[in-house]
N, CA, C and O atoms as a Tinker XYZ file with bonds, in Angstrom:
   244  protein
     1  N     -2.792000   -4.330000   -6.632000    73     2
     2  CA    -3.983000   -3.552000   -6.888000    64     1     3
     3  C     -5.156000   -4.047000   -6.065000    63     2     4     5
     4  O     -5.887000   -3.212000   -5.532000    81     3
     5  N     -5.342000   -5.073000   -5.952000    73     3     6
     6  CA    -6.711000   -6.109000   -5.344000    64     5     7
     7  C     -6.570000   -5.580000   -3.702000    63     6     8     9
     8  O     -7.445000   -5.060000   -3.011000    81     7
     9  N     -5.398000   -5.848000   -3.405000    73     7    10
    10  CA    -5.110000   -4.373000   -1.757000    64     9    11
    11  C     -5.796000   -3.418000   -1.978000    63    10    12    13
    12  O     -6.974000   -3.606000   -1.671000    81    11
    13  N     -5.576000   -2.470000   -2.378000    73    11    14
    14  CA    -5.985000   -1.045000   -2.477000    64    13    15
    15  C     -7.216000   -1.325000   -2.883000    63    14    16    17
    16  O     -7.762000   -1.117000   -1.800000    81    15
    17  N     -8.244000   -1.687000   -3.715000    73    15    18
    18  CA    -9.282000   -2.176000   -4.203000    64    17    19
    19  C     -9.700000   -2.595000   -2.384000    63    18    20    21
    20  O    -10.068000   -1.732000   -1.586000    81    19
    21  N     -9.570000   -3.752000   -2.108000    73    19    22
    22  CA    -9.735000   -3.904000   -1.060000    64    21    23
    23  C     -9.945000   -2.813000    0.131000    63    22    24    25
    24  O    -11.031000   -2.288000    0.372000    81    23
    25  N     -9.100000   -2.632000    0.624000    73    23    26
    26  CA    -8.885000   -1.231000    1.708000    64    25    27
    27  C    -10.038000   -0.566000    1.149000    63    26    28    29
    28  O    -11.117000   -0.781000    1.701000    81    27
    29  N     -9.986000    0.478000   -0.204000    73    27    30
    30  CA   -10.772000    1.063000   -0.427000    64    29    31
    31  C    -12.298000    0.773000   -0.104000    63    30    32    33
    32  O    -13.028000    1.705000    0.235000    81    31
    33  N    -12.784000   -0.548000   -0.213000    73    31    34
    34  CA   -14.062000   -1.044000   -0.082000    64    33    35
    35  C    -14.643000   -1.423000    1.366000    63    34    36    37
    36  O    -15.637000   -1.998000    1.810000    81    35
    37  N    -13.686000   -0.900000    1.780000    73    35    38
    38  CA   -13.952000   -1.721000    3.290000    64    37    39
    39  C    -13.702000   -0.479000    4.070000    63    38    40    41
    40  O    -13.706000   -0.410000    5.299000    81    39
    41  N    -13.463000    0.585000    3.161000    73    39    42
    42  CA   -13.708000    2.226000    3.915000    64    41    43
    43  C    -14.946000    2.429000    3.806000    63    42    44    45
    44  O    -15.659000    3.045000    4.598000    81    43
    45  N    -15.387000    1.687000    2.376000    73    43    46
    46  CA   -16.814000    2.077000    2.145000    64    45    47
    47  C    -17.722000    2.191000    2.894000    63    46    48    49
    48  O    -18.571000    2.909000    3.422000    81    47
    49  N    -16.944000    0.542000    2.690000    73    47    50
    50  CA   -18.690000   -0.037000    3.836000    64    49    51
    51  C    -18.683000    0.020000    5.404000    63    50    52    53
    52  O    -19.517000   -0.450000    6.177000    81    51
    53  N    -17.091000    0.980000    5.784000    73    51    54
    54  CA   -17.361000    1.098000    7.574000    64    53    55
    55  C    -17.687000    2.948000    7.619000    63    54    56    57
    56  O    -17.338000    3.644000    8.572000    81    55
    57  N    -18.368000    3.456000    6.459000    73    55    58
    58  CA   -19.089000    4.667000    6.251000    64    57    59
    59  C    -18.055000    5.527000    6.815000    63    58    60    61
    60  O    -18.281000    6.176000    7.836000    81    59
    61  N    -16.771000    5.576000    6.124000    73    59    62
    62  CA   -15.761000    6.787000    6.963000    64    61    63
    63  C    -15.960000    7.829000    6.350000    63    62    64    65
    64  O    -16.125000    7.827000    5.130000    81    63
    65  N    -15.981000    8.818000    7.012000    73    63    66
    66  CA   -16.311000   10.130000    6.843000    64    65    67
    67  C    -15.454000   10.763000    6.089000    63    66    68    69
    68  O    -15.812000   11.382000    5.088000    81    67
    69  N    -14.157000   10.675000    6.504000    73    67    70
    70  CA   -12.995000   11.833000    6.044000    64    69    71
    71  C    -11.573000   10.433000    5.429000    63    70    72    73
    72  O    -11.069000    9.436000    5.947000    81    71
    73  N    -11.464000   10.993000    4.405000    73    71    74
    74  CA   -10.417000    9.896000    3.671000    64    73    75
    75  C     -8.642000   10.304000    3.913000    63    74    76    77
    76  O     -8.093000   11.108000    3.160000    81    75
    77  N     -8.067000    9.778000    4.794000    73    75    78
    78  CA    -6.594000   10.424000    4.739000    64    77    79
    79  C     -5.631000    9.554000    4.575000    63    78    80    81
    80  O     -6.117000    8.481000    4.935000    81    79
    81  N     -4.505000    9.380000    4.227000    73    79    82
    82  CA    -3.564000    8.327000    4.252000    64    81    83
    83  C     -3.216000    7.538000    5.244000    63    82    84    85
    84  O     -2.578000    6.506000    5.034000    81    83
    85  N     -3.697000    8.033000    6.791000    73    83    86
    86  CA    -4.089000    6.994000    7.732000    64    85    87
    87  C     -5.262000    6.204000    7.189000    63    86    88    89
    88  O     -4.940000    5.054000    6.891000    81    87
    89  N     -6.399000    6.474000    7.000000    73    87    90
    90  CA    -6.947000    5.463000    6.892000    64    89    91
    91  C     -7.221000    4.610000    5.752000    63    90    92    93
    92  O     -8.115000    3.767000    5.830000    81    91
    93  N     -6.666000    4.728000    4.908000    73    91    94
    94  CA    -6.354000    4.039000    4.073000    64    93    95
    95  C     -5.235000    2.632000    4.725000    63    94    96    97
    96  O     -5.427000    1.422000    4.841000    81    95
    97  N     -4.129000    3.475000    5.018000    73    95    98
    98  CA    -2.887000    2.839000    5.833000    64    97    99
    99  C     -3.609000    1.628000    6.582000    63    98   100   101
   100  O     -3.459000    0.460000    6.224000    81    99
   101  N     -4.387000    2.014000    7.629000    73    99   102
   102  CA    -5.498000    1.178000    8.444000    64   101   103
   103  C     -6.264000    0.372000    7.872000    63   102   104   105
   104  O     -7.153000   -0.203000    8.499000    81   103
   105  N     -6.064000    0.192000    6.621000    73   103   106
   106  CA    -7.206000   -1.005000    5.943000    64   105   107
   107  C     -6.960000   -1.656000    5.219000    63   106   108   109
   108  O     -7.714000   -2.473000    4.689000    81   107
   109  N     -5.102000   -1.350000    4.856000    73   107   110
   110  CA    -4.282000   -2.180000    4.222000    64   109   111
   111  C     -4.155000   -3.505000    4.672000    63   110   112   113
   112  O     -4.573000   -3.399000    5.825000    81   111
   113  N     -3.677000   -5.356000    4.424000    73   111   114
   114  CA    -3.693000   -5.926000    4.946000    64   113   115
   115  C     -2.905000   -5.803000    5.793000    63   114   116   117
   116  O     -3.601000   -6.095000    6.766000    81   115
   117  N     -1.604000   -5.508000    6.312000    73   115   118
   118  CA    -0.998000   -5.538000    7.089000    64   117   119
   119  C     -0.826000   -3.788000    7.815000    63   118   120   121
   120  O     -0.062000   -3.124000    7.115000    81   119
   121  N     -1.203000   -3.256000    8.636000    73   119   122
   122  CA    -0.985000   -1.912000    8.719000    64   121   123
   123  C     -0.154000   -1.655000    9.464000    63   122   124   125
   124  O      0.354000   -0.535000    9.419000    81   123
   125  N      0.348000   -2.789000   10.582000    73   123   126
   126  CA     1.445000   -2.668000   11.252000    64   125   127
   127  C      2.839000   -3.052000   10.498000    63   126   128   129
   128  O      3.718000   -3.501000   11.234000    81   127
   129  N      3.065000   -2.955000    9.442000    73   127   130
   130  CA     3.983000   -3.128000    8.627000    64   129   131
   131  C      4.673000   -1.547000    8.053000    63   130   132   133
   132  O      4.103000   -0.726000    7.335000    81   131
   133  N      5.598000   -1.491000    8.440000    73   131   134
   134  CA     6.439000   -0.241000    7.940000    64   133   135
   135  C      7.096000   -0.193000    6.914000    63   134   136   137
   136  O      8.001000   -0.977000    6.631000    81   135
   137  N      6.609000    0.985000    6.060000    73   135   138
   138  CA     7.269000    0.951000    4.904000    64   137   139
   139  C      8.651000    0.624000    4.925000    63   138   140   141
   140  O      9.443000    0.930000    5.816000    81   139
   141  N      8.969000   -0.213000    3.573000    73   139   142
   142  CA    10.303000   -0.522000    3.542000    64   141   143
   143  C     10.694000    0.775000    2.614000    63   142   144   145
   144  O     10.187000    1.434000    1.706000    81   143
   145  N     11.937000    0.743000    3.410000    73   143   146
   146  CA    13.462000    2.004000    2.704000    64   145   147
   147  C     13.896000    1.831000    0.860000    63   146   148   149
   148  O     13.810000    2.525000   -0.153000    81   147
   149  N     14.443000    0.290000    1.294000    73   147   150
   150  CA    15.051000    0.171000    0.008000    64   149   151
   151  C     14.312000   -1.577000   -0.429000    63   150   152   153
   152  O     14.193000   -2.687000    0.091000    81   151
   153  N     14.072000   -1.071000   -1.338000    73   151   154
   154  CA    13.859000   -2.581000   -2.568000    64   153   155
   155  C     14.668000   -2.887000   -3.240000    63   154   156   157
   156  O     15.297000   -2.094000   -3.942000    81   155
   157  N     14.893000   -4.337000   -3.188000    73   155   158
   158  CA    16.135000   -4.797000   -4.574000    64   157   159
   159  C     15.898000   -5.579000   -5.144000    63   158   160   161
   160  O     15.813000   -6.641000   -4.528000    81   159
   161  N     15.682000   -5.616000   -6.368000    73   159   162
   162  CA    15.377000   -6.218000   -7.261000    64   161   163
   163  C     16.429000   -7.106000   -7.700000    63   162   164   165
   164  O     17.432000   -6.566000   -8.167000    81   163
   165  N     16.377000   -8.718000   -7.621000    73   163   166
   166  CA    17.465000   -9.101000   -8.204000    64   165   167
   167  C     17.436000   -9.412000   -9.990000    63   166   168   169
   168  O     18.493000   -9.710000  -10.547000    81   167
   169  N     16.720000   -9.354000  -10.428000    73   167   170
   170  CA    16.549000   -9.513000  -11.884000    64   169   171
   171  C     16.352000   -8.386000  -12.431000    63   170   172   173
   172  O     15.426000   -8.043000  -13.167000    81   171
   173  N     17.454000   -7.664000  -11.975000    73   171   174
   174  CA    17.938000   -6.283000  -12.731000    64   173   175
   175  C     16.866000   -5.139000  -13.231000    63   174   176   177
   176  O     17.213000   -4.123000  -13.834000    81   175
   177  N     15.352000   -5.502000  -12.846000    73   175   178
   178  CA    14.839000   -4.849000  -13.629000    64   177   179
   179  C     14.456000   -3.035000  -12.489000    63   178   180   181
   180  O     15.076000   -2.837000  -11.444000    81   179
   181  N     13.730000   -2.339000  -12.855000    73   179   182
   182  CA    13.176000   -1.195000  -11.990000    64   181   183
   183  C     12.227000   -0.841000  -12.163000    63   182   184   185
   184  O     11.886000    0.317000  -12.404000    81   183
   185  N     11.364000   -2.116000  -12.041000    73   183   186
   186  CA     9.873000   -1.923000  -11.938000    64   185   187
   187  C      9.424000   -2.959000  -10.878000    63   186   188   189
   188  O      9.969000   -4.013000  -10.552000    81   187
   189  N      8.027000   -2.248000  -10.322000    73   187   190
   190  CA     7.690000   -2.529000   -9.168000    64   189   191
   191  C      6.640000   -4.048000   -8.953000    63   190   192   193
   192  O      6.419000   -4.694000   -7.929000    81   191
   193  N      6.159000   -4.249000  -10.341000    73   191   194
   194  CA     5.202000   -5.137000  -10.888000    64   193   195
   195  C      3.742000   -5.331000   -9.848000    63   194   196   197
   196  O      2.983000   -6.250000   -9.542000    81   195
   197  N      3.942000   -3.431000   -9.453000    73   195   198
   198  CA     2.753000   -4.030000   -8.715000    64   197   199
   199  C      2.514000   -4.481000   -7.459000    63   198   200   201
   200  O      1.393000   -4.765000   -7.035000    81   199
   201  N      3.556000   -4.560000   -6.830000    73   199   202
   202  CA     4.184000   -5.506000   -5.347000    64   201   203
   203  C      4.269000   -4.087000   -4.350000    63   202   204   205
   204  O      5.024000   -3.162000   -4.651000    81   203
   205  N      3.401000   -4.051000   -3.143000    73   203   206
   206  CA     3.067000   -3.032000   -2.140000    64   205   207
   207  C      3.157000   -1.627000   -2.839000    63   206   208   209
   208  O      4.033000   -0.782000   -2.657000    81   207
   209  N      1.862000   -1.537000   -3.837000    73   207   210
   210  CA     2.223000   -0.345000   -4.597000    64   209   211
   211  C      1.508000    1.206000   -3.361000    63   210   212   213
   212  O      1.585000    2.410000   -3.609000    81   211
   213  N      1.149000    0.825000   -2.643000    73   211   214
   214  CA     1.129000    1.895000   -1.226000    64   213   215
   215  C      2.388000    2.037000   -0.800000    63   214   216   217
   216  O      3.030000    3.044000   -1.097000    81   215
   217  N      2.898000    1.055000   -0.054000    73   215   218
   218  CA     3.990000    0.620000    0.749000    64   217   219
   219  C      5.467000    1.385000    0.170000    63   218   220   221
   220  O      6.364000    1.955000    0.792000    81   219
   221  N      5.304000    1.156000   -1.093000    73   219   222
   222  CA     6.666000    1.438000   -1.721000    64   221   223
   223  C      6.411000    2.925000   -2.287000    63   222   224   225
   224  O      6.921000    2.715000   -3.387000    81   223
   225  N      6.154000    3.771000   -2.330000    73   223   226
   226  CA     5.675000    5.048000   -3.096000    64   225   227
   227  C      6.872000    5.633000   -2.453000    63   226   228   229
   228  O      7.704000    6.057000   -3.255000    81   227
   229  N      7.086000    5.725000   -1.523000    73   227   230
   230  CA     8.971000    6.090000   -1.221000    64   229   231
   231  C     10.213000    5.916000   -1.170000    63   230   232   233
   232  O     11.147000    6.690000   -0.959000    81   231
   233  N     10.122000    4.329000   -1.478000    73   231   234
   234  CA    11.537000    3.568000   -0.965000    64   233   235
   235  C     12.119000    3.574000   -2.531000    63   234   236   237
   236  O     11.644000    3.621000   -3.666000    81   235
   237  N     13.141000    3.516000   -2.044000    73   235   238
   238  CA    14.323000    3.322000   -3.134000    64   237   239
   239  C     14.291000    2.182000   -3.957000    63   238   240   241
   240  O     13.692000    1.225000   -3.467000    81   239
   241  N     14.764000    2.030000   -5.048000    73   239   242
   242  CA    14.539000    0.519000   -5.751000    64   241   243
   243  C     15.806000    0.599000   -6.941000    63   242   244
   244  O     15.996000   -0.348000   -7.705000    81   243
């Protein structure tokens, strides 16, 4: 969450005009990082706890 919190605040304050999932993407800490496909959880569970909750909004788990 403190990511996105982040990113978000730092759109603020570089006065962006128009809000799109690029730039959001762009203010993530890592933006050259590609979403990962698949997640695996080894402690059986299928929850995300929170861990690249941008990043993961597609990948498998």
């Amino acid at each position: 969450r403190a990511e996105l919190v982040d990113a978000v605040q730092r759109i603020i304050d570089g006065n962006v005009r128009r809000v799109t999932e690029k730039t959001i993407k762009r203010h993530l800490y890592d933006p050259g990082m590609p979403d990962p496909d698949l997640v695996v959880r080894t402690s059986g569970e299928y929850r995300i706890s929170n861990f690249l909750l941008w990043e993961l909004a597609y990948s498998e788990l």
